[in-house]
PDB file of N, CA and C in Angstrom:
ATOM      1  N   MET A 257       6.171 -34.240 -54.355  1.00 76.00           N
ATOM      2  CA  MET A 257       5.371 -33.072 -54.110  1.00 76.00           C
ATOM      3  C   MET A 257       5.821 -31.967 -55.053  1.00 76.00           C
ATOM      4  N   GLU A 258       4.889 -31.303 -55.643  1.00 82.00           N
ATOM      5  CA  GLU A 258       5.228 -30.187 -56.517  1.00 82.00           C
ATOM      6  C   GLU A 258       5.279 -28.876 -55.746  1.00 82.00           C
ATOM      7  N   ALA A 259       4.333 -28.671 -54.849  1.00 80.00           N
ATOM      8  CA  ALA A 259       4.293 -27.422 -54.083  1.00 80.00           C
ATOM      9  C   ALA A 259       3.631 -27.679 -52.745  1.00 80.00           C
ATOM     10  N   ILE A 260       4.135 -26.995 -51.722  1.00 79.00           N
ATOM     11  CA  ILE A 260       3.551 -27.083 -50.385  1.00 79.00           C
ATOM     12  C   ILE A 260       3.516 -25.672 -49.822  1.00 79.00           C
ATOM     13  N   ARG A 261       2.341 -25.214 -49.463  1.00 74.00           N
ATOM     14  CA  ARG A 261       2.225 -23.869 -48.893  1.00 74.00           C
ATOM     15  C   ARG A 261       2.599 -23.886 -47.422  1.00 74.00           C
ATOM     16  N   ARG A 262       3.102 -22.758 -46.950  1.00 72.00           N
ATOM     17  CA  ARG A 262       3.420 -22.628 -45.524  1.00 72.00           C
ATOM     18  C   ARG A 262       2.154 -22.817 -44.704  1.00 72.00           C
ATOM     19  N   GLY A 263       2.327 -23.327 -43.501  1.00 71.00           N
ATOM     20  CA  GLY A 263       1.189 -23.556 -42.638  1.00 71.00           C
ATOM     21  C   GLY A 263       0.541 -24.906 -42.843  1.00 71.00           C
ATOM     22  N   ASN A 264       1.031 -25.680 -43.770  1.00 78.00           N
ATOM     23  CA  ASN A 264       0.534 -27.017 -44.030  1.00 78.00           C
ATOM     24  C   ASN A 264       1.279 -27.972 -43.110  1.00 78.00           C
ATOM     25  N   THR A 265       0.597 -28.967 -42.576  1.00 84.00           N
ATOM     26  CA  THR A 265       1.252 -29.913 -41.675  1.00 84.00           C
ATOM     27  C   THR A 265       2.393 -30.664 -42.361  1.00 84.00           C
ATOM     28  N   LEU A 266       2.352 -30.809 -43.685  1.00 87.00           N
ATOM     29  CA  LEU A 266       3.455 -31.463 -44.396  1.00 87.00           C
ATOM     30  C   LEU A 266       4.734 -30.641 -44.308  1.00 87.00           C
ATOM     31  N   SER A 267       4.630 -29.341 -44.538  1.00 84.00           N
ATOM     32  CA  SER A 267       5.835 -28.508 -44.466  1.00 84.00           C
ATOM     33  C   SER A 267       6.368 -28.472 -43.046  1.00 84.00           C
ATOM     34  N   ASP A 268       5.488 -28.461 -42.063  1.00 85.00           N
ATOM     35  CA  ASP A 268       5.917 -28.485 -40.665  1.00 85.00           C
ATOM     36  C   ASP A 268       6.658 -29.782 -40.337  1.00 85.00           C
ATOM     37  N   ALA A 269       6.328 -30.881 -41.021  1.00 89.00           N
ATOM     38  CA  ALA A 269       6.976 -32.175 -40.788  1.00 89.00           C
ATOM     39  C   ALA A 269       8.268 -32.333 -41.591  1.00 89.00           C
ATOM     40  N   GLY A 270       8.586 -31.365 -42.456  1.00 91.00           N
ATOM     41  CA  GLY A 270       9.831 -31.424 -43.209  1.00 91.00           C
ATOM     42  C   GLY A 270       9.717 -31.886 -44.640  1.00 91.00           C
ATOM     43  N   VAL A 271       8.502 -32.124 -45.126  1.00 91.00           N
ATOM     44  CA  VAL A 271       8.319 -32.504 -46.526  1.00 91.00           C
ATOM     45  C   VAL A 271       8.570 -31.277 -47.384  1.00 91.00           C
ATOM     46  N   ARG A 272       9.342 -31.450 -48.461  1.00 91.00           N
ATOM     47  CA  ARG A 272       9.687 -30.338 -49.348  1.00 91.00           C
ATOM     48  C   ARG A 272       9.257 -30.630 -50.784  1.00 91.00           C
ATOM     49  N   PRO A 273       9.075 -29.574 -51.580  1.00 91.00           N
ATOM     50  CA  PRO A 273       8.810 -29.801 -53.002  1.00 91.00           C
ATOM     51  C   PRO A 273       9.941 -30.652 -53.600  1.00 91.00           C
ATOM     52  N   GLY A 274       9.577 -31.599 -54.421  1.00 93.00           N
ATOM     53  CA  GLY A 274      10.546 -32.513 -55.023  1.00 93.00           C
ATOM     54  C   GLY A 274      10.617 -33.850 -54.301  1.00 93.00           C
ATOM     55  N   ASP A 275      10.144 -33.914 -53.059  1.00 95.00           N
ATOM     56  CA  ASP A 275      10.107 -35.189 -52.347  1.00 95.00           C
ATOM     57  C   ASP A 275       9.082 -36.099 -53.019  1.00 95.00           C
ATOM     58  N   VAL A 276       9.356 -37.393 -52.992  1.00 95.00           N
ATOM     59  CA  VAL A 276       8.448 -38.380 -53.579  1.00 95.00           C
ATOM     60  C   VAL A 276       7.865 -39.206 -52.435  1.00 95.00           C
ATOM     61  N   LEU A 277       6.549 -39.137 -52.280  1.00 96.00           N
ATOM     62  CA  LEU A 277       5.859 -39.921 -51.257  1.00 96.00           C
ATOM     63  C   LEU A 277       5.281 -41.161 -51.923  1.00 96.00           C
ATOM     64  N   ARG A 278       5.649 -42.327 -51.412  1.00 97.00           N
ATOM     65  CA  ARG A 278       5.251 -43.590 -52.047  1.00 97.00           C
ATOM     66  C   ARG A 278       4.134 -44.323 -51.312  1.00 97.00           C
ATOM     67  N   SER A 279       4.102 -44.201 -49.983  1.00 98.00           N
ATOM     68  CA  SER A 279       3.071 -44.900 -49.221  1.00 98.00           C
ATOM     69  C   SER A 279       2.754 -44.120 -47.954  1.00 98.00           C
ATOM     70  N   TRP A 280       1.660 -44.498 -47.298  1.00 98.00           N
ATOM     71  CA  TRP A 280       1.225 -43.824 -46.089  1.00 98.00           C
ATOM     72  C   TRP A 280       0.715 -44.846 -45.083  1.00 98.00           C
ATOM     73  N   GLU A 281       0.750 -44.451 -43.840  1.00 98.00           N
ATOM     74  CA  GLU A 281       0.181 -45.245 -42.762  1.00 98.00           C
ATOM     75  C   GLU A 281      -0.433 -44.272 -41.764  1.00 98.00           C
ATOM     76  N   ARG A 282      -1.667 -44.558 -41.339  1.00 97.00           N
ATOM     77  CA  ARG A 282      -2.269 -43.772 -40.268  1.00 97.00           C
ATOM     78  C   ARG A 282      -2.149 -44.579 -39.003  1.00 97.00           C
ATOM     79  N   LEU A 283      -1.531 -43.994 -37.994  1.00 96.00           N
ATOM     80  CA  LEU A 283      -1.357 -44.680 -36.729  1.00 96.00           C
ATOM     81  C   LEU A 283      -2.686 -44.774 -35.995  1.00 96.00           C
ATOM     82  N   PRO A 284      -2.847 -45.772 -35.134  1.00 96.00           N
ATOM     83  CA  PRO A 284      -4.096 -45.875 -34.369  1.00 96.00           C
ATOM     84  C   PRO A 284      -4.345 -44.598 -33.566  1.00 96.00           C
ATOM     85  N   SER A 285      -5.601 -44.216 -33.483  1.00 93.00           N
ATOM     86  CA  SER A 285      -5.980 -43.009 -32.756  1.00 93.00           C
ATOM     87  C   SER A 285      -7.286 -43.268 -32.009  1.00 93.00           C
ATOM     88  N   PRO A 286      -7.201 -44.062 -30.922  1.00 93.00           N
ATOM     89  CA  PRO A 286      -8.424 -44.387 -30.182  1.00 93.00           C
ATOM     90  C   PRO A 286      -9.037 -43.150 -29.547  1.00 93.00           C
ATOM     91  N   PRO A 287     -10.305 -43.113 -29.266  1.00 93.00           N
ATOM     92  CA  PRO A 287     -11.240 -44.215 -29.430  1.00 93.00           C
ATOM     93  C   PRO A 287     -11.892 -44.265 -30.814  1.00 93.00           C
ATOM     94  N   GLU A 288     -11.900 -43.148 -31.553  1.00 92.00           N
ATOM     95  CA  GLU A 288     -12.605 -43.128 -32.840  1.00 92.00           C
ATOM     96  C   GLU A 288     -11.962 -44.009 -33.906  1.00 92.00           C
ATOM     97  N   ASN A 289     -10.641 -44.086 -33.937  1.00 93.00           N
ATOM     98  CA  ASN A 289      -9.926 -44.847 -34.966  1.00 93.00           C
ATOM     99  C   ASN A 289      -8.894 -45.758 -34.303  1.00 93.00           C
ATOM    100  N   PRO A 290      -9.359 -46.828 -33.646  1.00 95.00           N
ATOM    101  CA  PRO A 290      -8.442 -47.677 -32.891  1.00 95.00           C
ATOM    102  C   PRO A 290      -7.526 -48.535 -33.767  1.00 95.00           C
ATOM    103  N   GLU A 291      -7.904 -48.760 -35.003  1.00 95.00           N
ATOM    104  CA  GLU A 291      -7.098 -49.587 -35.906  1.00 95.00           C
ATOM    105  C   GLU A 291      -6.276 -48.705 -36.840  1.00 95.00           C
ATOM    106  N   PRO A 292      -5.046 -49.139 -37.182  1.00 96.00           N
ATOM    107  CA  PRO A 292      -4.254 -48.381 -38.153  1.00 96.00           C
ATOM    108  C   PRO A 292      -4.829 -48.567 -39.558  1.00 96.00           C
ATOM    109  N   ALA A 293      -4.401 -47.731 -40.462  1.00 97.00           N
ATOM    110  CA  ALA A 293      -4.765 -47.844 -41.874  1.00 97.00           C
ATOM    111  C   ALA A 293      -3.504 -47.558 -42.684  1.00 97.00           C
ATOM    112  N   ALA A 294      -3.449 -48.062 -43.908  1.00 98.00           N
ATOM    113  CA  ALA A 294      -2.249 -47.864 -44.729  1.00 98.00           C
ATOM    114  C   ALA A 294      -2.594 -48.033 -46.198  1.00 98.00           C
ATOM    115  N   GLY A 295      -1.722 -47.521 -47.048  1.00 97.00           N
ATOM    116  CA  GLY A 295      -1.923 -47.679 -48.477  1.00 97.00           C
ATOM    117  C   GLY A 295      -0.779 -47.100 -49.281  1.00 97.00           C
ATOM    118  N   GLU A 296      -0.850 -47.314 -50.578  1.00 97.00           N
ATOM    119  CA  GLU A 296       0.142 -46.799 -51.516  1.00 97.00           C
ATOM    120  C   GLU A 296      -0.316 -45.457 -52.062  1.00 97.00           C
ATOM    121  N   LEU A 297       0.624 -44.662 -52.505  1.00 97.00           N
ATOM    122  CA  LEU A 297       0.326 -43.387 -53.168  1.00 97.00           C
ATOM    123  C   LEU A 297       0.784 -43.505 -54.619  1.00 97.00           C
ATOM    124  N   SER A 298      -0.035 -44.139 -55.434  1.00 95.00           N
ATOM    125  CA  SER A 298       0.361 -44.360 -56.819  1.00 95.00           C
ATOM    126  C   SER A 298      -0.379 -43.469 -57.812  1.00 95.00           C
ATOM    127  N   SER A 299      -1.306 -42.629 -57.310  1.00 93.00           N
ATOM    128  CA  SER A 299      -2.010 -41.711 -58.207  1.00 93.00           C
ATOM    129  C   SER A 299      -2.493 -40.506 -57.412  1.00 93.00           C
ATOM    130  N   PRO A 300      -2.849 -39.429 -58.104  1.00 90.00           N
ATOM    131  CA  PRO A 300      -3.435 -38.273 -57.406  1.00 90.00           C
ATOM    132  C   PRO A 300      -4.721 -38.624 -56.657  1.00 90.00           C
ATOM    133  N   PHE A 301      -5.448 -39.642 -57.128  1.00 94.00           N
ATOM    134  CA  PHE A 301      -6.668 -40.063 -56.453  1.00 94.00           C
ATOM    135  C   PHE A 301      -6.343 -40.660 -55.082  1.00 94.00           C
ATOM    136  N   ASP A 302      -5.227 -41.415 -54.995  1.00 95.00           N
ATOM    137  CA  ASP A 302      -4.789 -41.949 -53.702  1.00 95.00           C
ATOM    138  C   ASP A 302      -4.479 -40.806 -52.746  1.00 95.00           C
ATOM    139  N   TRP A 303      -3.796 -39.779 -53.257  1.00 92.00           N
ATOM    140  CA  TRP A 303      -3.441 -38.622 -52.419  1.00 92.00           C
ATOM    141  C   TRP A 303      -4.704 -37.931 -51.917  1.00 92.00           C
ATOM    142  N   ASP A 304      -5.662 -37.681 -52.811  1.00 91.00           N
ATOM    143  CA  ASP A 304      -6.905 -37.022 -52.415  1.00 91.00           C
ATOM    144  C   ASP A 304      -7.619 -37.815 -51.326  1.00 91.00           C
ATOM    145  N   TRP A 305      -7.607 -39.135 -51.444  1.00 92.00           N
ATOM    146  CA  TRP A 305      -8.280 -39.967 -50.448  1.00 92.00           C
ATOM    147  C   TRP A 305      -7.612 -39.798 -49.083  1.00 92.00           C
ATOM    148  N   VAL A 306      -6.298 -39.784 -49.029  1.00 94.00           N
ATOM    149  CA  VAL A 306      -5.586 -39.584 -47.764  1.00 94.00           C
ATOM    150  C   VAL A 306      -5.901 -38.196 -47.207  1.00 94.00           C
ATOM    151  N   VAL A 307      -5.875 -37.179 -48.057  1.00 90.00           N
ATOM    152  CA  VAL A 307      -6.148 -35.805 -47.608  1.00 90.00           C
ATOM    153  C   VAL A 307      -7.535 -35.704 -46.993  1.00 90.00           C
ATOM    154  N   TYR A 308      -8.549 -36.190 -47.681  1.00 91.00           N
ATOM    155  CA  TYR A 308      -9.929 -35.975 -47.250  1.00 91.00           C
ATOM    156  C   TYR A 308     -10.460 -37.023 -46.278  1.00 91.00           C
ATOM    157  N   GLU A 309      -9.895 -38.225 -46.293  1.00 93.00           N
ATOM    158  CA  GLU A 309     -10.434 -39.287 -45.437  1.00 93.00           C
ATOM    159  C   GLU A 309      -9.546 -39.667 -44.256  1.00 93.00           C
ATOM    160  N   GLN A 310      -8.265 -39.358 -44.299  1.00 94.00           N
ATOM    161  CA  GLN A 310      -7.370 -39.837 -43.250  1.00 94.00           C
ATOM    162  C   GLN A 310      -6.639 -38.749 -42.473  1.00 94.00           C
ATOM    163  N   SER A 311      -6.388 -37.605 -43.083  1.00 91.00           N
ATOM    164  CA  SER A 311      -5.488 -36.619 -42.470  1.00 91.00           C
ATOM    165  C   SER A 311      -5.987 -36.067 -41.136  1.00 91.00           C
ATOM    166  N   MET A 312      -7.277 -36.038 -40.917  1.00 91.00           N
ATOM    167  CA  MET A 312      -7.801 -35.519 -39.659  1.00 91.00           C
ATOM    168  C   MET A 312      -8.076 -36.630 -38.638  1.00 91.00           C
ATOM    169  N   ARG A 313      -7.884 -37.890 -39.029  1.00 93.00           N
ATOM    170  CA  ARG A 313      -8.207 -39.016 -38.145  1.00 93.00           C
ATOM    171  C   ARG A 313      -7.073 -39.417 -37.218  1.00 93.00           C
ATOM    172  N   GLY A 314      -5.858 -38.995 -37.532  1.00 94.00           N
ATOM    173  CA  GLY A 314      -4.740 -39.379 -36.686  1.00 94.00           C
ATOM    174  C   GLY A 314      -3.412 -39.044 -37.350  1.00 94.00           C
ATOM    175  N   THR A 315      -2.347 -39.352 -36.651  1.00 96.00           N
ATOM    176  CA  THR A 315      -1.005 -39.097 -37.152  1.00 96.00           C
ATOM    177  C   THR A 315      -0.724 -39.976 -38.368  1.00 96.00           C
ATOM    178  N   LEU A 316      -0.164 -39.357 -39.396  1.00 96.00           N
ATOM    179  CA  LEU A 316       0.193 -40.085 -40.613  1.00 96.00           C
ATOM    180  C   LEU A 316       1.702 -40.247 -40.701  1.00 96.00           C
ATOM    181  N   ARG A 317       2.119 -41.378 -41.232  1.00 97.00           N
ATOM    182  CA  ARG A 317       3.532 -41.603 -41.512  1.00 97.00           C
ATOM    183  C   ARG A 317       3.646 -41.870 -43.016  1.00 97.00           C
ATOM    184  N   PHE A 318       4.445 -41.040 -43.684  1.00 97.00           N
ATOM    185  CA  PHE A 318       4.675 -41.193 -45.115  1.00 97.00           C
ATOM    186  C   PHE A 318       6.065 -41.766 -45.335  1.00 97.00           C
ATOM    187  N   VAL A 319       6.169 -42.688 -46.281  1.00 98.00           N
ATOM    188  CA  VAL A 319       7.455 -43.256 -46.672  1.00 98.00           C
ATOM    189  C   VAL A 319       7.707 -42.832 -48.103  1.00 98.00           C
ATOM    190  N   GLY A 320       8.909 -42.361 -48.374  1.00 97.00           N
ATOM    191  CA  GLY A 320       9.252 -41.916 -49.719  1.00 97.00           C
ATOM    192  C   GLY A 320      10.732 -41.678 -49.847  1.00 97.00           C
ATOM    193  N   GLU A 321      11.082 -40.701 -50.681  1.00 97.00           N
ATOM    194  CA  GLU A 321      12.497 -40.418 -50.900  1.00 97.00           C
ATOM    195  C   GLU A 321      12.724 -38.957 -51.258  1.00 97.00           C
ATOM    196  N   ARG A 322      13.938 -38.521 -50.974  1.00 97.00           N
ATOM    197  CA  ARG A 322      14.401 -37.192 -51.357  1.00 97.00           C
ATOM    198  C   ARG A 322      15.743 -37.386 -52.040  1.00 97.00           C
ATOM    199  N   GLN A 323      15.814 -36.986 -53.293  1.00 96.00           N
ATOM    200  CA  GLN A 323      17.038 -37.109 -54.093  1.00 96.00           C
ATOM    201  C   GLN A 323      17.599 -38.525 -54.042  1.00 96.00           C
ATOM    202  N   GLY A 324      16.703 -39.510 -54.145  1.00 95.00           N
ATOM    203  CA  GLY A 324      17.107 -40.912 -54.188  1.00 95.00           C
ATOM    204  C   GLY A 324      17.380 -41.549 -52.837  1.00 95.00           C
ATOM    205  N   GLN A 325      17.305 -40.796 -51.762  1.00 97.00           N
ATOM    206  CA  GLN A 325      17.553 -41.329 -50.425  1.00 97.00           C
ATOM    207  C   GLN A 325      16.218 -41.596 -49.718  1.00 97.00           C
ATOM    208  N   PRO A 326      16.055 -42.787 -49.123  1.00 98.00           N
ATOM    209  CA  PRO A 326      14.789 -43.090 -48.440  1.00 98.00           C
ATOM    210  C   PRO A 326      14.581 -42.213 -47.213  1.00 98.00           C
ATOM    211  N   LEU A 327      13.338 -41.813 -47.014  1.00 97.00           N
ATOM    212  CA  LEU A 327      12.965 -40.990 -45.863  1.00 97.00           C
ATOM    213  C   LEU A 327      11.584 -41.380 -45.368  1.00 97.00           C
ATOM    214  N   THR A 328      11.347 -41.094 -44.104  1.00 98.00           N
ATOM    215  CA  THR A 328      10.029 -41.259 -43.504  1.00 98.00           C
ATOM    216  C   THR A 328       9.679 -39.954 -42.807  1.00 98.00           C
ATOM    217  N   TRP A 329       8.444 -39.503 -43.000  1.00 96.00           N
ATOM    218  CA  TRP A 329       7.971 -38.276 -42.368  1.00 96.00           C
ATOM    219  C   TRP A 329       6.772 -38.620 -41.495  1.00 96.00           C
ATOM    220  N   THR A 330       6.741 -38.066 -40.305  1.00 96.00           N
ATOM    221  CA  THR A 330       5.604 -38.237 -39.410  1.00 96.00           C
ATOM    222  C   THR A 330       4.858 -36.906 -39.363  1.00 96.00           C
ATOM    223  N   VAL A 331       3.582 -36.964 -39.706  1.00 93.00           N
ATOM    224  CA  VAL A 331       2.771 -35.758 -39.857  1.00 93.00           C
ATOM    225  C   VAL A 331       1.600 -35.814 -38.878  1.00 93.00           C
ATOM    226  N   PRO A 332       1.481 -34.822 -37.995  1.00 91.00           N
ATOM    227  CA  PRO A 332       0.352 -34.817 -37.055  1.00 91.00           C
ATOM    228  C   PRO A 332      -0.961 -34.573 -37.788  1.00 91.00           C
ATOM    229  N   PRO A 333      -2.066 -34.886 -37.142  1.00 89.00           N
ATOM    230  CA  PRO A 333      -3.359 -34.633 -37.773  1.00 89.00           C
ATOM    231  C   PRO A 333      -3.489 -33.159 -38.172  1.00 89.00           C
ATOM    232  N   GLY A 334      -4.053 -32.914 -39.326  1.00 81.00           N
ATOM    233  CA  GLY A 334      -4.261 -31.558 -39.779  1.00 81.00           C
ATOM    234  C   GLY A 334      -4.522 -31.501 -41.270  1.00 81.00           C
ATOM    235  N   LEU A 335      -4.766 -30.313 -41.750  1.00 74.00           N
ATOM    236  CA  LEU A 335      -5.103 -30.125 -43.149  1.00 74.00           C
ATOM    237  C   LEU A 335      -3.898 -30.323 -44.064  1.00 74.00           C
ATOM    238  N   LEU A 336      -4.074 -31.126 -45.085  1.00 76.00           N
ATOM    239  CA  LEU A 336      -3.043 -31.365 -46.089  1.00 76.00           C
ATOM    240  C   LEU A 336      -3.421 -30.756 -47.430  1.00 76.00           C
ATOM    241  N   GLN A 337      -4.527 -30.043 -47.511  1.00 61.00           N
ATOM    242  CA  GLN A 337      -5.058 -29.610 -48.790  1.00 61.00           C
ATOM    243  C   GLN A 337      -4.184 -28.615 -49.532  1.00 61.00           C
ATOM    244  N   ASN A 338      -3.278 -27.948 -48.879  1.00 60.00           N
ATOM    245  CA  ASN A 338      -2.464 -26.936 -49.554  1.00 60.00           C
ATOM    246  C   ASN A 338      -1.212 -27.516 -50.185  1.00 60.00           C
ATOM    247  N   ALA A 339      -1.247 -28.779 -50.556  1.00 63.00           N
ATOM    248  CA  ALA A 339      -0.108 -29.417 -51.201  1.00 63.00           C
ATOM    249  C   ALA A 339      -0.530 -29.912 -52.576  1.00 63.00           C
ATOM    250  N   GLU A 340       0.384 -29.847 -53.528  1.00 61.00           N
ATOM    251  CA  GLU A 340       0.109 -30.313 -54.882  1.00 61.00           C
ATOM    252  C   GLU A 340       1.028 -31.476 -55.204  1.00 61.00           C
ATOM    253  N   VAL A 341       0.419 -32.556 -55.694  1.00 59.00           N
ATOM    254  CA  VAL A 341       1.201 -33.726 -56.077  1.00 59.00           C
ATOM    255  C   VAL A 341       1.486 -33.708 -57.557  1.00 59.00           C
TER     256      VAL A 341
END
């Protein structure tokens, strides 16, 4: 992440600038989204897809690293648009 504005669900979950997010998983959120979804974050297009298509559908879990150490962040549903990858 290059920048995260305050009030973004990512910053509330502990994601900081400099963290590297590698993959995502959306947990099941019945009744509208009973099945989980998941994918890799290998381009800005992948990030945009998660922001616009998944972030409001349910809780997201991101897997990545901070300063070479593996981390997982759990992010509640909400707007992710104020973050720059």
